Structures are given as structure tokens and as C-alpha cells.
PDB file of C-alpha atoms and ligand atoms in Angstrom:
ATOM      1  CA  UNK A  81      21.337 -46.843  25.582  1.00 85.00           C
ATOM      2  CA  UNK A  82      17.780 -46.519  26.775  1.00 96.00           C
ATOM      3  CA  UNK A  83      16.765 -43.817  29.227  1.00 98.00           C
ATOM      4  CA  UNK A  84      15.166 -45.295  32.353  1.00 98.00           C
ATOM      5  CA  UNK A  85      12.150 -43.197  33.310  1.00 98.00           C
ATOM      6  CA  UNK A  86      10.074 -43.623  36.472  1.00 98.00           C
ATOM      7  CA  UNK A  87       6.695 -41.872  36.550  1.00 98.00           C
ATOM      8  CA  UNK A  88       5.623 -41.303  40.164  1.00 98.00           C
ATOM      9  CA  UNK A  89       2.050 -40.323  41.024  1.00 98.00           C
ATOM     10  CA  UNK A  90       0.396 -39.988  44.404  1.00 98.00           C
ATOM     11  CA  UNK A  91      -2.697 -41.594  42.742  1.00 98.00           C
ATOM     12  CA  UNK A  92      -5.308 -40.172  45.116  1.00 97.00           C
ATOM     13  CA  UNK A  93      -7.776 -37.956  43.192  1.00 96.00           C
ATOM     14  CA  UNK A  94      -8.417 -40.615  40.544  1.00 97.00           C
ATOM     15  CA  UNK A  95      -9.565 -43.117  43.175  1.00 96.00           C
ATOM     16  CA  UNK A  96     -11.482 -40.783  45.465  1.00 96.00           C
ATOM     17  CA  UNK A  97     -13.313 -38.475  43.034  1.00 96.00           C
ATOM     18  CA  UNK A  98     -15.492 -40.079  40.408  1.00 97.00           C
ATOM     19  CA  UNK A  99     -15.258 -37.283  37.823  1.00 96.00           C
ATOM     20  CA  UNK A 100     -11.467 -37.436  37.895  1.00 97.00           C
ATOM     21  CA  UNK A 101     -11.465 -41.221  37.727  1.00 97.00           C
ATOM     22  CA  UNK A 102     -13.412 -40.858  34.498  1.00 98.00           C
ATOM     23  CA  UNK A 103     -10.745 -38.611  32.944  1.00 98.00           C
ATOM     24  CA  UNK A 104      -7.867 -40.825  34.118  1.00 98.00           C
ATOM     25  CA  UNK A 105      -9.374 -44.282  34.758  1.00 97.00           C
ATOM     26  CA  UNK A 106      -5.947 -45.915  35.160  1.00 98.00           C
ATOM     27  CA  UNK A 107      -4.385 -42.948  36.938  1.00 98.00           C
ATOM     28  CA  UNK A 108      -2.508 -39.879  35.770  1.00 98.00           C
ATOM     29  CA  UNK A 109       0.730 -41.880  35.838  1.00 98.00           C
ATOM     30  CA  UNK A 110      -0.602 -44.309  33.252  1.00 98.00           C
ATOM     31  CA  UNK A 111      -1.610 -41.528  30.855  1.00 98.00           C
ATOM     32  CA  UNK A 112       1.755 -39.818  31.329  1.00 98.00           C
ATOM     33  CA  UNK A 113       3.587 -43.133  30.829  1.00 98.00           C
ATOM     34  CA  UNK A 114       1.608 -43.893  27.651  1.00 98.00           C
ATOM     35  CA  UNK A 115       2.690 -40.589  26.129  1.00 98.00           C
ATOM     36  CA  UNK A 116       6.330 -41.256  27.034  1.00 98.00           C
ATOM     37  CA  UNK A 117       6.203 -44.836  25.740  1.00 98.00           C
ATOM     38  CA  UNK A 118       5.633 -43.550  22.195  1.00 98.00           C
ATOM     39  CA  UNK A 119       9.415 -42.993  22.228  1.00 98.00           C
ATOM     40  CA  UNK A 120      11.364 -46.265  21.839  1.00 97.00           C
ATOM     41  CA  UNK A 121      14.393 -44.782  23.579  1.00 98.00           C
ATOM     42  CA  UNK A 122      12.485 -44.418  26.837  1.00 98.00           C
ATOM     43  CA  UNK A 123      12.069 -47.386  29.185  1.00 98.00           C
ATOM     44  CA  UNK A 124       9.124 -46.568  31.444  1.00 98.00           C
ATOM     45  CA  UNK A 125       8.158 -47.686  34.959  1.00 98.00           C
ATOM     46  CA  UNK A 126       5.427 -46.234  37.138  1.00 98.00           C
ATOM     47  CA  UNK A 127       5.330 -45.881  40.921  1.00 98.00           C
ATOM     48  CA  UNK A 128       2.653 -44.721  43.346  1.00 98.00           C
ATOM     49  CA  UNK A 129       2.505 -43.503  46.925  1.00 98.00           C
ATOM     50  CA  UNK A 130       0.622 -46.572  48.211  1.00 98.00           C
ATOM     51  CA  UNK A 131       3.397 -48.983  47.206  1.00 98.00           C
ATOM     52  CA  UNK A 132       6.107 -50.216  49.607  1.00 98.00           C
ATOM     53  CA  UNK A 133       8.602 -47.454  50.391  1.00 98.00           C
ATOM     54  CA  UNK A 134       6.151 -45.066  48.719  1.00 98.00           C
ATOM     55  CA  UNK A 135       7.038 -46.595  45.354  1.00 98.00           C
ATOM     56  CA  UNK A 136      10.630 -45.421  45.376  1.00 98.00           C
ATOM     57  CA  UNK A 137      12.994 -47.767  47.209  1.00 98.00           C
ATOM     58  CA  UNK A 138      16.638 -46.841  46.736  1.00 98.00           C
ATOM     59  CA  UNK A 139      17.053 -49.631  44.163  1.00 98.00           C
ATOM     60  CA  UNK A 140      14.460 -47.911  41.944  1.00 98.00           C
ATOM     61  CA  UNK A 141      15.958 -44.440  42.422  1.00 98.00           C
ATOM     62  CA  UNK A 142      19.436 -45.764  41.682  1.00 97.00           C
ATOM     63  CA  UNK A 143      18.268 -47.163  38.347  1.00 98.00           C
ATOM     64  CA  UNK A 144      16.182 -44.129  37.366  1.00 98.00           C
ATOM     65  CA  UNK A 145      17.657 -41.654  34.888  1.00 98.00           C
ATOM     66  CA  UNK A 146      14.650 -39.330  34.946  1.00 98.00           C
ATOM     67  CA  UNK A 147      11.910 -39.186  37.584  1.00 98.00           C
ATOM     68  CA  UNK A 148       8.524 -37.646  36.683  1.00 99.00           C
ATOM     69  CA  UNK A 149       6.554 -36.362  39.690  1.00 98.00           C
ATOM     70  CA  UNK A 150       2.795 -35.717  39.949  1.00 98.00           C
ATOM     71  CA  UNK A 151       1.412 -34.892  43.385  1.00 98.00           C
ATOM     72  CA  UNK A 152      -1.199 -32.624  44.958  1.00 98.00           C
ATOM     73  CA  UNK A 153      -3.430 -33.852  47.769  1.00 97.00           C
ATOM     74  CA  UNK A 154      -0.854 -36.036  49.488  1.00 98.00           C
ATOM     75  CA  UNK A 155       2.237 -33.814  49.469  1.00 98.00           C
ATOM     76  CA  UNK A 156       2.424 -34.036  53.264  1.00 98.00           C
ATOM     77  CA  UNK A 157       2.371 -37.838  53.234  1.00 98.00           C
ATOM     78  CA  UNK A 158       5.640 -38.112  51.343  1.00 98.00           C
ATOM     79  CA  UNK A 159       8.399 -39.115  53.754  1.00 98.00           C
ATOM     80  CA  UNK A 160      11.001 -36.439  54.438  1.00 98.00           C
ATOM     81  CA  UNK A 161      13.641 -39.133  54.195  1.00 98.00           C
ATOM     82  CA  UNK A 162      12.466 -40.021  50.661  1.00 98.00           C
ATOM     83  CA  UNK A 163      12.594 -36.340  49.711  1.00 98.00           C
ATOM     84  CA  UNK A 164      16.223 -36.232  50.848  1.00 98.00           C
ATOM     85  CA  UNK A 165      17.070 -39.390  48.902  1.00 98.00           C
ATOM     86  CA  UNK A 166      15.536 -37.904  45.739  1.00 98.00           C
ATOM     87  CA  UNK A 167      17.348 -34.591  46.196  1.00 98.00           C
ATOM     88  CA  UNK A 168      20.635 -36.466  46.643  1.00 97.00           C
ATOM     89  CA  UNK A 169      20.028 -38.455  43.443  1.00 97.00           C
ATOM     90  CA  UNK A 170      19.306 -35.232  41.522  1.00 98.00           C
ATOM     91  CA  UNK A 171      22.461 -33.655  42.913  1.00 96.00           C
ATOM     92  CA  UNK A 172      24.367 -36.748  41.737  1.00 95.00           C
ATOM     93  CA  UNK A 173      22.932 -36.602  38.221  1.00 96.00           C
ATOM     94  CA  UNK A 174      19.358 -37.932  38.041  1.00 98.00           C
ATOM     95  CA  UNK A 175      16.911 -35.752  36.122  1.00 98.00           C
ATOM     96  CA  UNK A 176      13.517 -34.795  37.563  1.00 98.00           C
ATOM     97  CA  UNK A 177      10.439 -33.475  35.760  1.00 99.00           C
ATOM     98  CA  UNK A 178       7.979 -31.900  38.188  1.00 99.00           C
ATOM     99  CA  UNK A 179       4.440 -31.599  36.860  1.00 98.00           C
ATOM    100  CA  UNK A 180       1.616 -29.172  37.606  1.00 98.00           C
ATOM    101  CA  UNK A 181       0.704 -29.155  41.340  1.00 98.00           C
ATOM    102  CA  UNK A 182       4.045 -30.814  42.028  1.00 98.00           C
ATOM    103  CA  UNK A 183       5.246 -27.207  42.290  1.00 98.00           C
ATOM    104  CA  UNK A 184       4.209 -27.398  45.946  1.00 98.00           C
ATOM    105  CA  UNK A 185       5.576 -30.885  46.616  1.00 98.00           C
ATOM    106  CA  UNK A 186       8.141 -31.332  49.335  1.00 98.00           C
ATOM    107  CA  UNK A 187      10.718 -32.432  46.799  1.00 98.00           C
ATOM    108  CA  UNK A 188      10.303 -29.401  44.504  1.00 98.00           C
ATOM    109  CA  UNK A 189      10.376 -26.974  47.444  1.00 98.00           C
ATOM    110  CA  UNK A 190      13.470 -28.785  48.758  1.00 98.00           C
ATOM    111  CA  UNK A 191      15.202 -28.448  45.380  1.00 98.00           C
ATOM    112  CA  UNK A 192      14.173 -24.820  44.805  1.00 98.00           C
ATOM    113  CA  UNK A 193      14.637 -23.511  48.339  1.00 98.00           C
ATOM    114  CA  UNK A 194      11.840 -20.956  47.857  1.00 98.00           C
ATOM    115  CA  UNK A 195       8.116 -20.954  48.732  1.00 97.00           C
ATOM    116  CA  UNK A 196       7.073 -22.204  45.254  1.00 98.00           C
ATOM    117  CA  UNK A 197       3.528 -20.822  45.557  1.00 98.00           C
ATOM    118  CA  UNK A 198       1.570 -18.926  42.885  1.00 98.00           C
ATOM    119  CA  UNK A 199      -1.913 -17.491  42.485  1.00 98.00           C
ATOM    120  CA  UNK A 200      -4.378 -20.012  41.051  1.00 98.00           C
ATOM    121  CA  UNK A 201      -7.984 -20.471  40.011  1.00 98.00           C
ATOM    122  CA  UNK A 202      -9.890 -23.372  38.543  1.00 96.00           C
ATOM    123  CA  UNK A 203     -12.471 -21.746  36.240  1.00 96.00           C
ATOM    124  CA  UNK A 204     -12.057 -23.645  32.967  1.00 95.00           C
ATOM    125  CA  UNK A 205      -9.902 -20.940  31.386  1.00 98.00           C
ATOM    126  CA  UNK A 206      -8.122 -21.601  28.116  1.00 98.00           C
ATOM    127  CA  UNK A 207      -4.318 -21.724  28.301  1.00 98.00           C
ATOM    128  CA  UNK A 208      -2.077 -20.462  25.510  1.00 98.00           C
ATOM    129  CA  UNK A 209       1.498 -21.683  25.820  1.00 98.00           C
ATOM    130  CA  UNK A 210       4.267 -19.749  24.071  1.00 98.00           C
ATOM    131  CA  UNK A 211       7.661 -21.231  23.224  1.00 98.00           C
ATOM    132  CA  UNK A 212      10.074 -18.537  24.377  1.00 98.00           C
ATOM    133  CA  UNK A 213      13.347 -20.442  23.897  1.00 98.00           C
ATOM    134  CA  UNK A 214      12.850 -22.047  20.469  1.00 98.00           C
ATOM    135  CA  UNK A 215      16.355 -23.529  20.214  1.00 98.00           C
ATOM    136  CA  UNK A 216      16.035 -25.468  23.463  1.00 98.00           C
ATOM    137  CA  UNK A 217      15.881 -29.299  23.209  1.00 98.00           C
ATOM    138  CA  UNK A 218      12.557 -29.368  25.117  1.00 98.00           C
ATOM    139  CA  UNK A 219      11.060 -27.075  22.444  1.00 98.00           C
ATOM    140  CA  UNK A 220      12.020 -29.379  19.544  1.00 98.00           C
ATOM    141  CA  UNK A 221       8.992 -29.898  17.302  1.00 98.00           C
ATOM    142  CA  UNK A 222       6.786 -27.647  19.433  1.00 98.00           C
ATOM    143  CA  UNK A 223       4.881 -24.813  17.716  1.00 98.00           C
ATOM    144  CA  UNK A 224       5.618 -21.192  18.614  1.00 98.00           C
ATOM    145  CA  UNK A 225       2.341 -21.202  20.492  1.00 98.00           C
ATOM    146  CA  UNK A 226      -0.488 -23.660  21.079  1.00 98.00           C
ATOM    147  CA  UNK A 227      -3.593 -23.839  23.244  1.00 98.00           C
ATOM    148  CA  UNK A 228      -5.202 -26.176  25.725  1.00 98.00           C
ATOM    149  CA  UNK A 229      -8.992 -25.644  25.690  1.00 98.00           C
ATOM    150  CA  UNK A 230      -9.179 -25.857  29.501  1.00 98.00           C
ATOM    151  CA  UNK A 231      -6.535 -25.781  32.215  1.00 98.00           C
ATOM    152  CA  UNK A 232      -6.258 -24.657  35.782  1.00 98.00           C
ATOM    153  CA  UNK A 233      -4.771 -21.174  35.902  1.00 98.00           C
ATOM    154  CA  UNK A 234      -1.539 -20.671  37.786  1.00 98.00           C
ATOM    155  CA  UNK A 235      -0.551 -17.020  37.843  1.00 98.00           C
ATOM    156  CA  UNK A 236       2.478 -14.927  38.769  1.00 98.00           C
ATOM    157  CA  UNK A 237       3.996 -14.245  41.000  1.00 98.00           C
ATOM    158  CA  UNK A 238       5.366 -17.787  41.011  1.00 98.00           C
ATOM    159  CA  UNK A 239       7.793 -17.976  43.923  1.00 98.00           C
ATOM    160  CA  UNK A 240      10.629 -19.906  42.271  1.00 98.00           C
ATOM    161  CA  UNK A 241      14.279 -19.017  41.738  1.00 98.00           C
ATOM    162  CA  UNK A 242      14.851 -17.363  38.353  1.00 98.00           C
ATOM    163  CA  UNK A 243      15.032 -20.327  35.949  1.00 98.00           C
ATOM    164  CA  UNK A 244      18.363 -21.090  34.311  1.00 98.00           C
ATOM    165  CA  UNK A 245      16.393 -21.455  31.085  1.00 98.00           C
ATOM    166  CA  UNK A 246      12.765 -20.427  30.557  1.00 98.00           C
ATOM    167  CA  UNK A 247      11.339 -22.518  27.723  1.00 99.00           C
ATOM    168  CA  UNK A 248       7.582 -21.856  27.958  1.00 99.00           C
ATOM    169  CA  UNK A 249       5.470 -18.926  29.052  1.00 98.00           C
ATOM    170  CA  UNK A 250       1.684 -19.237  29.470  1.00 98.00           C
ATOM    171  CA  UNK A 251      -1.271 -16.903  29.165  1.00 98.00           C
ATOM    172  CA  UNK A 252      -4.717 -17.845  30.460  1.00 98.00           C
ATOM    173  CA  UNK A 253      -8.030 -16.475  29.178  1.00 98.00           C
ATOM    174  CA  UNK A 254      -8.859 -15.105  32.641  1.00 98.00           C
ATOM    175  CA  UNK A 255      -5.834 -12.825  32.437  1.00 98.00           C
ATOM    176  CA  UNK A 256      -3.221 -14.919  34.274  1.00 98.00           C
ATOM    177  CA  UNK A 257       0.344 -15.339  33.090  1.00 98.00           C
ATOM    178  CA  UNK A 258       2.973 -17.819  34.295  1.00 98.00           C
ATOM    179  CA  UNK A 259       6.509 -18.968  33.629  1.00 98.00           C
ATOM    180  CA  UNK A 260       5.232 -22.450  32.829  1.00 98.00           C
ATOM    181  CA  UNK A 261       8.269 -24.370  31.539  1.00 98.00           C
ATOM    182  CA  UNK A 262      11.355 -23.804  33.710  1.00 99.00           C
ATOM    183  CA  UNK A 263      14.760 -25.516  33.561  1.00 98.00           C
ATOM    184  CA  UNK A 264      17.326 -25.685  36.336  1.00 98.00           C
ATOM    185  CA  UNK A 265      20.735 -27.256  36.747  1.00 98.00           C
ATOM    186  CA  UNK A 266      21.167 -28.632  40.283  1.00 97.00           C
ATOM    187  CA  UNK A 267      24.541 -30.135  41.151  1.00 95.00           C
ATOM    188  CA  UNK A 268      25.122 -32.744  38.473  1.00 95.00           C
ATOM    189  CA  UNK A 269      21.411 -33.137  37.698  1.00 97.00           C
ATOM    190  CA  UNK A 270      18.685 -31.280  35.849  1.00 98.00           C
ATOM    191  CA  UNK A 271      15.193 -30.167  36.827  1.00 98.00           C
ATOM    192  CA  UNK A 272      12.276 -29.244  34.544  1.00 99.00           C
ATOM    193  CA  UNK A 273       9.048 -27.827  35.941  1.00 99.00           C
ATOM    194  CA  UNK A 274       6.033 -27.891  33.585  1.00 98.00           C
ATOM    195  CA  UNK A 275       2.719 -26.389  34.685  1.00 98.00           C
ATOM    196  CA  UNK A 276      -0.091 -27.958  32.536  1.00 98.00           C
ATOM    197  CA  UNK A 277      -1.676 -31.118  33.921  1.00 98.00           C
ATOM    198  CA  UNK A 278      -4.616 -30.466  36.244  1.00 98.00           C
ATOM    199  CA  UNK A 279      -6.255 -33.745  37.251  1.00 98.00           C
ATOM    200  CA  UNK A 280      -9.761 -32.775  36.058  1.00 98.00           C
ATOM    201  CA  UNK A 281      -8.670 -32.029  32.474  1.00 98.00           C
ATOM    202  CA  UNK A 282      -7.434 -34.409  29.738  1.00 98.00           C
ATOM    203  CA  UNK A 283      -4.118 -32.552  29.322  1.00 98.00           C
ATOM    204  CA  UNK A 284      -1.913 -35.658  29.391  1.00 98.00           C
ATOM    205  CA  UNK A 285      -3.658 -37.035  26.277  1.00 98.00           C
ATOM    206  CA  UNK A 286      -2.706 -33.929  24.258  1.00 98.00           C
ATOM    207  CA  UNK A 287      -0.173 -34.712  21.531  1.00 98.00           C
ATOM    208  CA  UNK A 288       1.876 -31.522  22.003  1.00 98.00           C
ATOM    209  CA  UNK A 289       2.025 -31.949  25.782  1.00 98.00           C
ATOM    210  CA  UNK A 290       3.177 -35.531  25.273  1.00 98.00           C
ATOM    211  CA  UNK A 291       5.910 -34.378  22.883  1.00 98.00           C
ATOM    212  CA  UNK A 292       7.123 -31.848  25.461  1.00 98.00           C
ATOM    213  CA  UNK A 293       7.289 -34.561  28.141  1.00 98.00           C
ATOM    214  CA  UNK A 294       9.263 -36.883  25.832  1.00 98.00           C
ATOM    215  CA  UNK A 295      11.636 -34.020  25.010  1.00 98.00           C
ATOM    216  CA  UNK A 296      11.986 -33.275  28.721  1.00 99.00           C
ATOM    217  CA  UNK A 297      12.949 -36.891  29.454  1.00 98.00           C
ATOM    218  CA  UNK A 298      15.773 -36.658  26.904  1.00 98.00           C
ATOM    219  CA  UNK A 299      16.935 -33.246  28.130  1.00 98.00           C
ATOM    220  CA  UNK A 300      16.900 -34.193  31.820  1.00 98.00           C
ATOM    221  CA  UNK A 301      18.636 -37.558  31.368  1.00 98.00           C
ATOM    222  CA  UNK A 302      22.289 -37.829  32.431  1.00 97.00           C
ATOM    223  CA  UNK A 303      24.576 -37.507  29.401  1.00 93.00           C
ATOM    224  CA  UNK A 304      26.719 -40.532  30.237  1.00 90.00           C
ATOM    225  CA  UNK A 305      29.746 -38.637  31.520  1.00 91.00           C
ATOM    226  CA  UNK A 306      31.573 -40.232  34.473  1.00 88.00           C
ATOM    227  CA  UNK A 307      30.778 -38.608  37.834  1.00 84.00           C
ATOM    228  CA  UNK A 308      32.624 -35.392  38.667  1.00 89.00           C
ATOM    229  CA  UNK A 309      35.375 -35.701  41.267  1.00 91.00           C
ATOM    230  CA  UNK A 310      35.737 -33.478  44.317  1.00 94.00           C
ATOM    231  CA  UNK A 311      38.237 -32.848  47.082  1.00 96.00           C
ATOM    232  CA  UNK A 312      42.021 -32.583  47.229  1.00 96.00           C
ATOM    233  CA  UNK A 313      43.603 -33.131  43.820  1.00 95.00           C
ATOM    234  CA  UNK A 314      47.008 -33.013  42.128  1.00 95.00           C
ATOM    235  CA  UNK A 315      47.659 -29.721  40.321  1.00 95.00           C
ATOM    236  CA  UNK A 316      46.869 -29.918  36.621  1.00 96.00           C
ATOM    237  CA  UNK A 317      49.923 -27.919  35.459  1.00 97.00           C
ATOM    238  CA  UNK A 318      53.491 -27.794  36.702  1.00 93.00           C
TER     239      UNK A 318
HETATM  240 ZN1  LIG B 618      -4.460 -28.691  39.658  1.00 68.00          ZN
END
């Protein structure tokens, strides 16, 4: 069975700032989708904010196993009602992978329930990412540490709930540190937050980053179990 992935991107920077359009000429979502499509088990769609129903009508959400989310400039434009529909789908079993500045999206803040802010600076620092949970499925095939030559620094304190599983920890050459790969279980669904992916840098073309995103799609996907049942029930033992 294929995993149905929808990559959602607000798709604003790439069309309003020339330098960013040069890094991602077809949008961040396209670069993210290309990395995911290297895996035959993933069936990929993309969606953007400017599409009808902001790209995510219920019919798309209902047939999405894992939603990837990239947003920054247009967080406020995302309909509150859509945020609620996404949160409900995650609670019912859909996976969500929130990328980079998506940490401050309405949907991530809704799911986390905390402020979700961090310190940040954009000064071309190098990022070194450490795998701190090597047995985790998202760490499969990932070296114990690797570097990105430039990334935007996000630095603790990162105002998130303590992750259920912390897979990656990052150090930046300007002295910042961040819990950069965080897993959560939310109702019947799963959430992965992954920090690299600033729009001005070619992060989503990096082979190791792409492997992590493919691993995250597999980890976050529902496992095929029937839905859990709730409410009054016969006793299990007499
Ligand atoms: Zn950024």
C-alpha cells in the first residue's frame, strides 16, 4: 500500500523575492516533493495557499496519510477552520511533518498548545545536526552527525512541549543549539517537527535532509490499524 503524502507550502517568498525564487524556482514544495518522490512507496501531491480552500479541501485531507507543512510569511492567512480540520485529522490518525518556520504556524501551535517560539538569527551560520536517537526509524541511514554549510539559526529555548522522542539535536557555528527533530504522538496521529529548511538556502536539495524527510513520511504514516473505539463498552472479562 502506498503512503499518500501531501506537501503544503504557502508559496509566497519564492514569488515575491527574486533571490529566493532563484533557489527554489518551482517553489519549496516542489523541491520537497522531488526528494520524497525518490521513494516508490510514497505517492506525492502538492498544495499551496492560493488554491481553492487554501489547497486542502476535506477530500484532500481525508485521503492524505501524511501532510508536510512549510509556512512563514502567511501564517495569519491560514483559515482557523482549516487549522481545526487538520488538527482533527491528526487526532484521528493522519501524520504531519512540520518544517522549519512552520514551528510558528497556527496548526503547529494548535497541536502543541505552547508558544512555539525560539531565538533566531539569519547570519549564514553552519549547522551541525546530531542523531541523538540512533535506533529511531527517522534516523535510519542517517550519519551520527552531518553538516549543512548554511542554515538559519534557531536557538533554545524552543517553547515546545518536551518531545515524546527527540531524534535530532543541532549546533550552529554562532553558538546556538536546538532540539531540531522532535516527535510527538497526538491522539491517534503522529507529529514530526524538523528545523532545517530556510527559504534562502538550498537545504531541500541535500541528500541527507531528503532521506530524513522520506523516513519521516514512513514513520508518521498511519500503520493500517482500524480506528480505536471509544465510549460505553461491554466488559472484556466476566
Ligand atoms: Zn527561515
